[in-house]
Coordinates of C-alpha atoms in Angstrom, one line a residue:
M136 CA -50.8 -60.2 -8.1
S137 CA -49.0 -57.5 -10.2
E138 CA -50.9 -54.8 -8.4
T139 CA -50.2 -56.2 -5.2
K140 CA -46.3 -56.0 -5.7
R141 CA -46.9 -52.5 -7.0
E142 CA -48.5 -51.5 -4.0
I143 CA -45.8 -53.2 -1.8
I144 CA -43.1 -51.2 -3.6
L145 CA -45.1 -48.0 -3.1
E146 CA -45.6 -48.8 0.5
A147 CA -42.0 -49.5 1.2
A148 CA -40.8 -46.4 -0.8
L149 CA -43.4 -44.2 1.3
V150 CA -42.0 -45.3 4.6
L151 CA -38.4 -44.9 3.5
F152 CA -39.0 -41.4 1.9
V153 CA -40.6 -40.3 5.0
E154 CA -37.8 -41.9 7.1
R155 CA -34.9 -40.7 5.0
G156 CA -36.2 -38.3 2.2
F157 CA -35.7 -38.7 -1.5
D158 CA -32.0 -38.2 -1.7
G159 CA -31.2 -40.7 1.3
T160 CA -33.5 -43.3 -0.1
T161 CA -31.9 -45.7 -2.7
V162 CA -33.5 -48.2 -4.9
P163 CA -31.8 -51.2 -3.3
M164 CA -33.1 -49.8 0.0
I165 CA -36.6 -50.0 -1.5
S166 CA -36.1 -53.2 -3.0
E167 CA -34.9 -54.6 0.4
K168 CA -37.8 -53.0 2.5
A169 CA -40.5 -54.2 -0.2
G170 CA -39.0 -57.9 -0.5
V171 CA -38.6 -57.6 -4.1
G172 CA -35.8 -57.5 -6.5
A173 CA -34.6 -54.4 -8.0
G174 CA -35.7 -55.5 -11.3
T175 CA -39.4 -55.8 -10.2
I176 CA -39.3 -52.2 -9.2
Y177 CA -38.1 -51.3 -12.6
R178 CA -40.8 -53.2 -14.2
Y179 CA -43.1 -50.8 -12.4
F180 CA -41.4 -47.7 -12.4
E181 CA -38.4 -46.4 -14.9
N182 CA -36.5 -45.0 -11.9
K183 CA -36.7 -43.4 -8.6
E184 CA -38.1 -40.3 -9.7
A185 CA -41.1 -41.9 -11.4
L186 CA -41.8 -43.8 -8.4
V187 CA -41.6 -40.7 -6.1
N188 CA -44.0 -39.0 -8.6
T189 CA -46.4 -41.7 -8.9
L190 CA -46.4 -41.9 -4.9
F191 CA -46.8 -38.0 -4.8
Q192 CA -49.7 -37.9 -7.3
E193 CA -51.5 -40.7 -5.9
S194 CA -51.2 -39.3 -2.2
V195 CA -52.3 -35.8 -3.2
G196 CA -55.1 -37.3 -5.1
E197 CA -56.5 -39.5 -2.1
F198 CA -55.8 -36.6 0.2
L199 CA -57.8 -34.1 -1.9
E200 CA -60.7 -36.7 -2.7
T201 CA -60.8 -37.3 1.2
L202 CA -61.0 -33.6 1.7
Q203 CA -63.7 -32.8 -1.0
D204 CA -65.9 -36.1 0.4
G205 CA -68.9 -34.6 1.5
Y206 CA -67.5 -31.1 1.6
P207 CA -70.4 -28.5 2.2
R208 CA -69.9 -26.5 -0.7
T209 CA -73.3 -24.7 -1.0
S210 CA -72.9 -24.0 2.7
D211 CA -72.4 -20.4 3.7
D212 CA -71.1 -21.6 6.9
L213 CA -67.2 -21.1 6.7
R214 CA -67.1 -22.9 10.3
E215 CA -68.9 -25.8 9.1
Q216 CA -66.4 -25.9 6.1
F217 CA -63.2 -25.7 8.2
R218 CA -64.7 -28.4 10.6
H219 CA -65.2 -30.5 7.7
I220 CA -61.7 -29.9 6.3
A221 CA -60.0 -30.8 9.7
K222 CA -62.3 -34.0 10.3
Q223 CA -61.3 -35.1 7.0
T224 CA -57.7 -34.5 7.6
I225 CA -57.8 -36.5 10.8
R226 CA -59.6 -39.3 8.8
Y227 CA -57.0 -39.3 6.0
S228 CA -54.1 -39.1 8.6
K229 CA -55.6 -42.2 10.5
K230 CA -55.7 -44.1 7.2
N231 CA -52.6 -42.9 5.7
L232 CA -50.3 -40.9 8.2
N233 CA -47.2 -41.6 6.4
A234 CA -48.7 -40.3 3.0
L235 CA -49.5 -37.1 4.9
L236 CA -45.9 -36.8 6.3
F237 CA -44.6 -37.6 3.0
L238 CA -46.8 -34.9 1.3
D239 CA -45.5 -32.3 4.2
S240 CA -41.8 -33.1 3.5
H241 CA -41.8 -33.4 -0.2
T242 CA -43.9 -30.7 -1.6
N243 CA -41.1 -28.6 -2.8
G244 CA -38.8 -31.4 -4.0
H245 CA -36.4 -30.8 -6.9
Y246 CA -37.3 -34.2 -8.4
L247 CA -41.1 -33.5 -8.7
D248 CA -42.6 -33.5 -12.3
E249 CA -45.1 -31.3 -13.8
A250 CA -47.8 -33.7 -13.2
S251 CA -46.9 -33.9 -9.6
R252 CA -46.9 -30.0 -9.3
A253 CA -50.3 -30.0 -11.0
A254 CA -51.8 -32.4 -8.8
Y255 CA -50.4 -30.3 -5.7
M256 CA -51.8 -27.1 -7.3
M257 CA -55.3 -28.8 -7.4
L258 CA -55.2 -29.3 -3.5
R259 CA -53.7 -25.9 -2.7
T260 CA -56.6 -24.2 -5.0
F261 CA -59.3 -26.3 -3.0
L262 CA -57.7 -24.9 0.3
F263 CA -57.1 -21.3 -1.2
E264 CA -60.8 -21.1 -2.6
F265 CA -61.8 -21.8 1.0
I266 CA -59.4 -19.1 2.7
E267 CA -60.5 -16.4 -0.2
Q268 CA -64.0 -17.1 0.5
G269 CA -63.5 -16.4 4.4
Q270 CA -61.4 -13.4 3.6
K271 CA -63.9 -11.9 1.5
K272 CA -66.4 -12.4 4.2
K273 CA -64.1 -11.1 6.8
V274 CA -64.1 -14.1 8.7
I275 CA -60.4 -15.3 8.1
R276 CA -57.5 -13.3 8.9
P277 CA -56.0 -11.1 6.2
L278 CA -52.9 -13.1 5.7
P279 CA -51.4 -14.9 2.8
A280 CA -53.2 -18.2 2.3
D281 CA -49.7 -20.2 2.5
A282 CA -49.4 -18.6 6.0
L283 CA -52.6 -19.8 7.2
I284 CA -52.3 -23.2 5.7
A285 CA -49.1 -23.5 7.3
I286 CA -50.4 -22.7 10.6
V287 CA -53.1 -25.1 10.4
D288 CA -51.0 -28.0 8.6
G289 CA -48.2 -27.6 11.2
A290 CA -50.4 -28.2 14.0
Y291 CA -52.1 -31.3 12.7
I292 CA -48.5 -32.4 11.5
A293 CA -47.3 -32.1 15.0
L294 CA -50.2 -33.5 16.7
N295 CA -50.1 -36.7 14.5
K296 CA -46.4 -37.0 15.4
C297 CA -47.1 -36.8 19.1
I298 CA -49.9 -39.3 19.0
M299 CA -47.9 -41.7 16.9
A300 CA -45.0 -41.4 19.3
G301 CA -47.3 -42.1 22.2
E302 CA -46.8 -38.5 23.8
I303 CA -50.3 -37.7 23.8
E304 CA -53.3 -40.0 23.9
E305 CA -55.8 -39.3 20.9
T306 CA -59.3 -38.8 22.2
P307 CA -62.6 -37.0 20.6
E308 CA -62.0 -34.1 23.1
L309 CA -58.4 -33.5 21.9
L310 CA -59.2 -33.8 18.4
A311 CA -62.1 -31.4 19.0
G312 CA -60.0 -28.9 21.0
V313 CA -57.2 -28.9 18.5
E314 CA -59.8 -28.0 15.7
E315 CA -61.1 -25.5 17.8
A316 CA -57.6 -23.8 18.3
C317 CA -56.8 -24.0 14.8
W318 CA -59.6 -22.4 14.0
D319 CA -59.2 -19.7 16.5
A320 CA -55.6 -19.4 14.9
I321 CA -57.0 -18.3 11.5
R322 CA -60.2 -16.5 12.2
I323 CA -60.9 -12.9 13.0
H324 CA -61.8 -12.3 16.6

């Protein structure tokens, strides 16, 4: 039962952090959204910073685990590896879109602790290694890795927001087309 309350608190905080940001979210707001007393929140988390850092680390860990699940590391086919990253990003966003939006908007938060920054660096390292490999093989554009990640990340975040708002209907053809467009954006033609 206690794990369930913790998860309810984390889910409520996640929604509020996505909607209102860290500074615009208070513990009483989280308490109300979770349907628990503020004291219950403090039983699990020392303060709001501890809560946001726990949420950040768990979200990064789950996303990285999703990306690494079945990743074709031994393949020399960068296109296959990119396809895997794109499909796993969609898989993760379908399961936990708020977590993806949360990561997108909180990666540079002043409230993130050393453990959160280290967790995020593990995710970035995974993506940087893919990009560096592609650049060495002269398949991926010689732009800074951060810029290339921003191009792809921005496309998937915006796509998910449009799907969530009902502006675009998600279809396998749409997802395949976006994945192809993102690949075209970062590869050397």
